[in-house]
Amino acid sequence: MNIREIAKKAEVSTATVSRVLNNSENVSSTTREKVLKVLKEYRFEMDPWAKHLASKRNITHVLIMVSRRILGSLDLKSKEFYSIVIKGIQTAANMNRSVTEIVEMETNLDEEKLKNVDGVLLVGGDTTAEHVRFFKKIGIPVVLVDQYIPTVKVDCVVSNGYDGASYAVKYLISQRFKKIVHIHGFLNHFGFKDRYNGYVATMEQNNLLPKSYEYNDEVMEDMKPLIDKMLNVYGVPEAIFASNDPIAMKVIETLSSFHIKVPEDVSVIGFDGIEKGKHFTPPLSTLKVPMHEMGSLALKRLIDIVYNQDIYPVRISLFTEFIKRGSSI
Amino acid sequence: MNIREIAKKAEVSTATVSRVLNNSENVSSTTREKVLKVLKEYRFEMDPWAKHLASKRNITHVLIMVSRRILGSLDLKSKEFYSIVIKGIQTAANMNRSVTEIVEMETNLDEEKLKNVDGVLLVGGDTTAEHVRFFKKIGIPVVLVDQYIPTVKVDCVVSNGYDGASYAVKYLISQRFKKIVHIHGFLNHFGFKDRYNGYVATMEQNNLLPKSYEYNDEVMEDMKPLIDKMLNVYGVPEAIFASNDPIAMKVIETLSSFHIKVPEDVSVIGFDGIEKGKHFTPPLSTLKVPMHEMGSLALKRLIDIVYNQDIYPVRISLFTEFIKRGSSI
DNA sequence: TCCTTTCTTGTAACCGCTTACATAATAGCA
DNA sequence: TGCTATTATGTAAGCGGTTACAAGAAAGGA
């Protein structure tokens, strides 16, 4: 059942049916009723593909919001985590008639700007419930990228840190390691917490004692005190699983200043799979998250929400892939 | 950049470009090269919306596979969990030019049948890694519905049982309950395990002792021995959170045979939000999972995989909604 | 060499919907 | 009542692909 058939049944033109479907102003109430009746009678459901194709002319305006901290480190030529995520967003935007604009999350948006924004992508772990509520209140659809807030029902795209971490730990255990330490960033960031949970659960499932240290990843300060403390209290671990690649590389650097060799003395595994790790010495073993895909999935989900009125929010989590390189046995 | 422009640049017709894009046989290698070069030069990316609309004629054949156990209880007029999920699949199928066929999971599929199957939906907690591998091997895309297998990277759509359970427990705690018991189905079913984890974690976060009992939900046997044991060992709880609505209703029935009143003596909360619970006495408080949406999301994801070559598998989890009715305070 | 078969390529209709533009109907007003 | 301003509806051209069908080119066979 398509709109031509409906038009015939209702004895009007397709244009009128379309107008009714889109709540256009210029339809007399009598014809509207008539069309609505036929629509209901035949249980008409619009073909989203056709709708979207035909709506080519109204392109979707998407705001990409990034916290200042991340925006600063953002270089669209680089292959850092968020640079690639955003490239993924833009790639998908090209294929979905959308234009994107990157804005600092801390900015106060004026109404003018918001007027022709169809949807917002909030990127990164700094996104809070407040940000989400702001857009919800004014009725603009939102998708979080690389962030999850359990207490707010809102769409998001994240990596599956729990199972990724679990995989890393299991792998290390399969290499006969038992003293496996986790060095992580702030646990109020969902991503770190998720990986942390996966680490702890898997250690416990294998009757091993989890041991973890928190490191301020935001400023990337000196890691020596932390490692020093670890060595004194816990001794030299057999393996270290780090929250992400930057931390993992910092760990390796710091260990070397203690004359501890990677991977001979300690195996190190990171998380993210950024390009830099590939060219590090030694090349970093890691759990690669499909960053590009993360971005494009988020954009596609946003489009789905805007056009197809998908009203139930979902969490989309991407599987990670273990990449074994030189930093681990 | 669309295929007409490409055709012009390559000095061929749009049909030829389309043939190259779809790896059609009947294109001479010289023209193919020529077109491919232009395609690359202009970084052509196909518009998935247009492609899908135009491909109307080749409808997508989707196999819905359900375990015998579930298929038996399946009545498409009923409002049971999987009946609604499957309705959701079929609704989405209508809007996505797909025809579905329901098959028993235990069936051996002959090659004939598999030949014109474009994708498979494996529905329910009985799906195993084996099932998935079977279809992966022969290159047919698969999406799991209401099942997650951490060890196999495959797309799936599930409900967010962890946060749902967590919400229920927090709610009960907010009602000043402390003795909160969890009665669950077999924990090797992902859904039950997920809810169980949410229950345990939230209890512990609130310094309460988790206490749970496993009940064989597959045969729905007599629950009296279980409840009897609970009453003797643990005493009368203040609240019971059940793995799903059928178990919750069974709990209420059994409690009443012990002259324990719901919700006066014990508050009971279920999970699923099936229709039956609404008309139960007392009406069941529950966490409603959007079953219809679960089905349609799964179908849409399958279509995305088949047509847009989305190659990175994802887990899509749906938020649940707490519905307070008479069975809890 | 000529005719038939097979392989390539092009033309144009179509998928289901939107919308600019044209036209018809109605209302407003002198 | 006649003329203009406004509103309601229809017509038809897209959106960017696919594919049935037609036609032209190359190959094969007598």
Coordinates of N, CA and C in Angstrom, one line a residue, chain B residues 135-249:
Chain B
F135 N 25.8 -20.3 10.3 CA 25.5 -19.3 9.3 C 26.6 -18.5 8.9
K136 N 27.5 -18.2 9.8 CA 28.7 -17.4 9.5 C 29.5 -18.1 8.4
K137 N 29.6 -19.4 8.6 CA 30.5 -20.2 7.7 C 29.9 -20.1 6.2
I138 N 28.6 -20.2 6.1 CA 28.1 -20.1 4.7 C 27.8 -18.7 4.3
G139 N 28.2 -17.7 5.1 CA 28.2 -16.3 4.7 C 26.8 -15.7 4.7
I140 N 25.9 -16.2 5.6 CA 24.6 -15.5 5.7 C 24.6 -14.7 7.0
P141 N 24.3 -13.4 6.8 CA 24.3 -12.5 8.0 C 23.2 -13.0 9.1
V142 N 23.6 -12.8 10.3 CA 22.8 -13.2 11.4 C 22.6 -12.1 12.4
V143 N 21.5 -12.0 13.0 CA 21.3 -11.1 14.2 C 20.6 -11.9 15.3
L144 N 21.1 -11.9 16.5 CA 20.5 -12.5 17.6 C 19.5 -11.6 18.2
V145 N 18.4 -12.2 18.6 CA 17.3 -11.4 19.3 C 17.1 -11.9 20.7
D146 N 17.2 -11.0 21.7 CA 17.1 -11.4 23.1 C 18.1 -12.5 23.5
Q147 N 19.3 -12.4 22.9 CA 20.3 -13.3 23.3 C 21.7 -12.6 23.0
Y148 N 22.6 -12.8 23.9 CA 24.0 -12.3 23.7 C 25.0 -13.4 24.0
I149 N 26.0 -13.5 23.2 CA 27.0 -14.5 23.4 C 28.4 -13.8 23.4
P150 N 28.9 -13.5 24.5 CA 30.1 -12.6 24.6 C 31.3 -13.2 23.8
T151 N 31.3 -14.5 23.7 CA 32.5 -15.1 23.0 C 32.4 -15.0 21.5
V152 N 31.3 -14.7 20.9 CA 31.1 -14.7 19.5 C 30.8 -13.3 19.0
K153 N 31.5 -12.8 18.1 CA 31.2 -11.4 17.7 C 30.1 -11.5 16.6
V154 N 28.9 -11.2 17.1 CA 27.8 -11.2 16.2 C 26.8 -10.2 16.6
D155 N 26.1 -9.6 15.7 CA 25.1 -8.6 16.1 C 24.0 -9.2 16.9
C156 N 23.5 -8.4 17.8 CA 22.4 -8.8 18.6 C 21.6 -7.6 19.2
V157 N 20.4 -7.9 19.5 CA 19.5 -6.9 20.1 C 18.9 -7.5 21.4
V158 N 19.2 -6.9 22.5 CA 18.8 -7.4 23.8 C 18.2 -6.2 24.6
S159 N 17.6 -6.6 25.8 CA 17.1 -5.6 26.7 C 18.2 -5.3 27.7
N160 N 18.2 -4.1 28.2 CA 19.2 -3.8 29.2 C 18.8 -4.3 30.6
G161 N 19.0 -5.5 30.8 CA 18.6 -6.2 32.1 C 19.3 -5.7 33.3
Y162 N 20.6 -5.4 33.1 CA 21.4 -4.9 34.2 C 20.9 -3.7 34.8
D163 N 20.7 -2.7 34.0 CA 20.2 -1.4 34.5 C 18.7 -1.5 34.9
G164 N 18.0 -2.3 34.2 CA 16.6 -2.5 34.6 C 16.5 -3.1 36.0
A165 N 17.3 -4.1 36.3 CA 17.3 -4.8 37.6 C 17.8 -3.8 38.6
S166 N 18.8 -3.0 38.2 CA 19.4 -2.0 39.1 C 18.3 -1.0 39.5
Y167 N 17.5 -0.6 38.6 CA 16.4 0.3 38.8 C 15.4 -0.2 39.8
A168 N 15.1 -1.5 39.6 CA 14.1 -2.1 40.5 C 14.6 -2.2 41.9
V169 N 15.8 -2.6 42.0 CA 16.4 -2.7 43.4 C 16.4 -1.3 44.1
K170 N 16.9 -0.3 43.3 CA 17.0 1.0 43.9 C 15.6 1.5 44.3
Y171 N 14.6 1.2 43.4 CA 13.3 1.6 43.8 C 12.8 1.0 45.1
L172 N 13.1 -0.3 45.2 CA 12.6 -1.0 46.4 C 13.4 -0.5 47.7
I173 N 14.6 -0.2 47.5 CA 15.4 0.4 48.6 C 14.8 1.8 49.0
S174 N 14.4 2.5 48.0 CA 13.8 3.9 48.2 C 12.5 3.7 49.0
Q175 N 11.9 2.5 48.9 CA 10.7 2.3 49.7 C 11.1 1.7 51.1
R176 N 12.3 1.9 51.5 CA 12.8 1.5 52.8 C 12.9 -0.1 53.0
F177 N 12.9 -0.8 51.9 CA 13.1 -2.3 52.0 C 14.6 -2.6 52.1
K178 N 14.9 -3.6 52.8 CA 16.2 -4.1 52.9 C 16.4 -5.6 52.6
K179 N 15.4 -6.3 53.0 CA 15.4 -7.8 52.7 C 14.8 -8.0 51.3
I180 N 15.6 -7.9 50.3 CA 15.2 -8.0 48.9 C 15.8 -9.2 48.3
V181 N 14.9 -10.1 47.9 CA 15.3 -11.4 47.3 C 15.2 -11.4 45.8
H182 N 16.0 -12.1 45.1 CA 15.9 -12.3 43.7 C 15.6 -13.7 43.3
I183 N 14.6 -14.0 42.6 CA 14.3 -15.3 42.1 C 14.4 -15.3 40.6
H184 N 15.3 -16.2 40.2 CA 15.7 -16.1 38.8 C 15.7 -17.4 38.0
G185 N 15.7 -17.3 36.7 CA 15.7 -18.5 35.9 C 17.2 -19.0 35.7
F186 N 17.4 -19.9 34.8 CA 18.8 -20.4 34.6 C 19.7 -19.3 34.2
L187 N 20.8 -19.3 34.9 CA 21.8 -18.2 34.7 C 22.6 -18.3 33.5
N188 N 22.5 -19.5 32.8 CA 23.3 -19.6 31.5 C 22.5 -18.9 30.4
H189 N 21.3 -18.5 30.7 CA 20.6 -17.6 29.7 C 21.1 -16.2 30.0
F190 N 21.6 -15.6 29.0 CA 22.2 -14.2 29.1 C 21.2 -13.3 29.8
G191 N 20.0 -13.3 29.4 CA 19.0 -12.3 29.9 C 18.9 -12.4 31.5
F192 N 18.8 -13.6 31.9 CA 18.7 -13.8 33.4 C 20.0 -13.4 34.1
K193 N 21.1 -13.8 33.5 CA 22.4 -13.5 34.1 C 22.6 -12.0 34.2
D194 N 22.2 -11.3 33.2 CA 22.3 -9.8 33.1 C 21.5 -9.2 34.3
R195 N 20.3 -9.6 34.4 CA 19.4 -9.1 35.5 C 20.0 -9.4 36.8
Y196 N 20.4 -10.7 36.9 CA 21.1 -11.1 38.2 C 22.2 -10.2 38.6
N197 N 23.1 -10.0 37.6 CA 24.3 -9.1 37.9 C 23.8 -7.7 38.3
G198 N 22.8 -7.2 37.7 CA 22.3 -5.9 38.1 C 21.8 -5.9 39.5
Y199 N 21.1 -7.0 39.8 CA 20.6 -7.1 41.2 C 21.7 -7.2 42.2
V200 N 22.6 -8.1 42.0 CA 23.7 -8.3 42.9 C 24.5 -7.0 43.1
A201 N 24.9 -6.4 42.0 CA 25.8 -5.2 42.1 C 25.1 -4.1 42.9
T202 N 23.8 -3.9 42.6 CA 23.1 -2.8 43.2 C 22.9 -3.1 44.7
M203 N 22.6 -4.3 45.0 CA 22.5 -4.6 46.4 C 23.8 -4.3 47.2
E204 N 24.8 -4.8 46.6 CA 26.1 -4.6 47.2 C 26.5 -3.1 47.3
Q205 N 26.2 -2.4 46.3 CA 26.5 -0.9 46.3 C 25.7 -0.3 47.5
N206 N 24.6 -0.9 47.9 CA 23.9 -0.3 49.0 C 24.1 -1.0 50.3
N207 N 25.1 -1.8 50.3 CA 25.5 -2.5 51.5 C 24.4 -3.5 52.0
L208 N 23.7 -4.1 51.0 CA 22.7 -5.1 51.4 C 23.2 -6.4 50.9
L209 N 22.7 -7.5 51.6 CA 23.1 -8.8 51.2 C 22.3 -9.4 50.1
P210 N 22.8 -9.6 49.0 CA 22.0 -10.3 47.9 C 21.7 -11.7 48.3
K211 N 20.4 -12.1 48.0 CA 20.0 -13.4 48.3 C 19.1 -13.9 47.1
S212 N 19.6 -14.9 46.5 CA 18.8 -15.3 45.3 C 18.6 -16.8 45.2
Y213 N 17.5 -17.2 44.5 CA 17.1 -18.6 44.3 C 16.9 -18.8 42.8
E214 N 17.3 -20.0 42.4 CA 17.1 -20.3 41.0 C 15.9 -21.2 40.8
Y215 N 15.1 -20.9 39.8 CA 13.9 -21.6 39.6 C 13.8 -22.0 38.1
N216 N 13.4 -23.3 37.9 CA 13.4 -23.8 36.6 C 12.2 -23.3 35.8
D217 N 12.5 -22.2 35.1 CA 11.4 -21.5 34.4 C 11.0 -22.3 33.2
E218 N 11.8 -23.2 32.7 CA 11.4 -23.9 31.5 C 10.2 -24.8 31.6
V219 N 10.1 -25.4 32.8 CA 8.9 -26.3 33.0 C 7.9 -25.8 33.9
M220 N 8.2 -24.7 34.6 CA 7.3 -24.0 35.5 C 6.7 -25.0 36.5
E221 N 7.6 -25.8 37.1 CA 7.1 -26.8 38.0 C 6.6 -26.1 39.3
D222 N 6.3 -26.9 40.3 CA 5.8 -26.4 41.5 C 6.9 -25.5 42.2
M223 N 6.5 -24.3 42.7 CA 7.5 -23.5 43.3 C 7.5 -23.6 44.8
K224 N 6.5 -24.4 45.3 CA 6.4 -24.4 46.8 C 7.7 -24.8 47.5
P225 N 8.4 -25.8 47.1 CA 9.6 -26.2 47.8 C 10.6 -25.0 47.9
L226 N 10.7 -24.3 46.8 CA 11.7 -23.2 46.8 C 11.3 -22.1 47.8
I227 N 10.0 -21.7 47.7 CA 9.5 -20.7 48.6 C 9.6 -21.2 50.1
D228 N 9.3 -22.4 50.3 CA 9.3 -23.0 51.6 C 10.8 -22.9 52.1
K229 N 11.7 -23.3 51.3 CA 13.1 -23.2 51.7 C 13.5 -21.7 52.1
M230 N 13.1 -20.8 51.2 CA 13.4 -19.4 51.4 C 12.8 -19.0 52.8
L231 N 11.5 -19.3 53.0 CA 10.9 -18.8 54.3 C 11.6 -19.4 55.5
N232 N 12.0 -20.6 55.4 CA 12.7 -21.3 56.5 C 14.1 -20.7 56.8
V233 N 14.8 -20.6 55.7 CA 16.2 -20.2 55.9 C 16.4 -18.7 56.0
Y234 N 15.6 -18.0 55.2 CA 15.9 -16.5 55.1 C 14.8 -15.7 55.8
G235 N 13.6 -16.4 56.0 CA 12.5 -15.7 56.6 C 11.7 -15.0 55.5
V236 N 10.7 -14.2 55.9 CA 9.9 -13.6 54.9 C 10.6 -12.3 54.4
P237 N 10.8 -12.2 53.1 CA 11.5 -11.0 52.6 C 10.5 -9.9 52.5
E238 N 11.1 -8.7 52.4 CA 10.2 -7.5 52.3 C 9.8 -7.3 50.8
A239 N 10.7 -7.8 50.0 CA 10.4 -7.6 48.5 C 11.1 -8.7 47.7
I240 N 10.5 -9.1 46.6 CA 11.1 -10.0 45.7 C 11.1 -9.5 44.3
F241 N 12.3 -9.5 43.8 CA 12.5 -9.1 42.4 C 12.6 -10.4 41.6
A242 N 11.8 -10.6 40.6 CA 11.8 -11.9 39.8 C 12.4 -11.6 38.4
S243 N 13.0 -12.7 37.9 CA 13.7 -12.6 36.6 C 12.7 -12.2 35.4
N244 N 11.5 -12.6 35.5 CA 10.5 -12.2 34.5 C 9.1 -12.3 35.0
D245 N 8.2 -11.9 34.2 CA 6.8 -11.8 34.7 C 6.2 -13.2 35.0
P246 N 6.4 -14.2 34.2 CA 5.8 -15.5 34.5 C 6.3 -16.0 35.9
I247 N 7.6 -15.9 36.1 CA 8.1 -16.3 37.4 C 7.5 -15.4 38.5
A248 N 7.4 -14.1 38.3 CA 6.8 -13.2 39.3 C 5.4 -13.7 39.7
M249 N 4.6 -14.0 38.6 CA 3.3 -14.4 38.9 C 3.2 -15.7 39.7

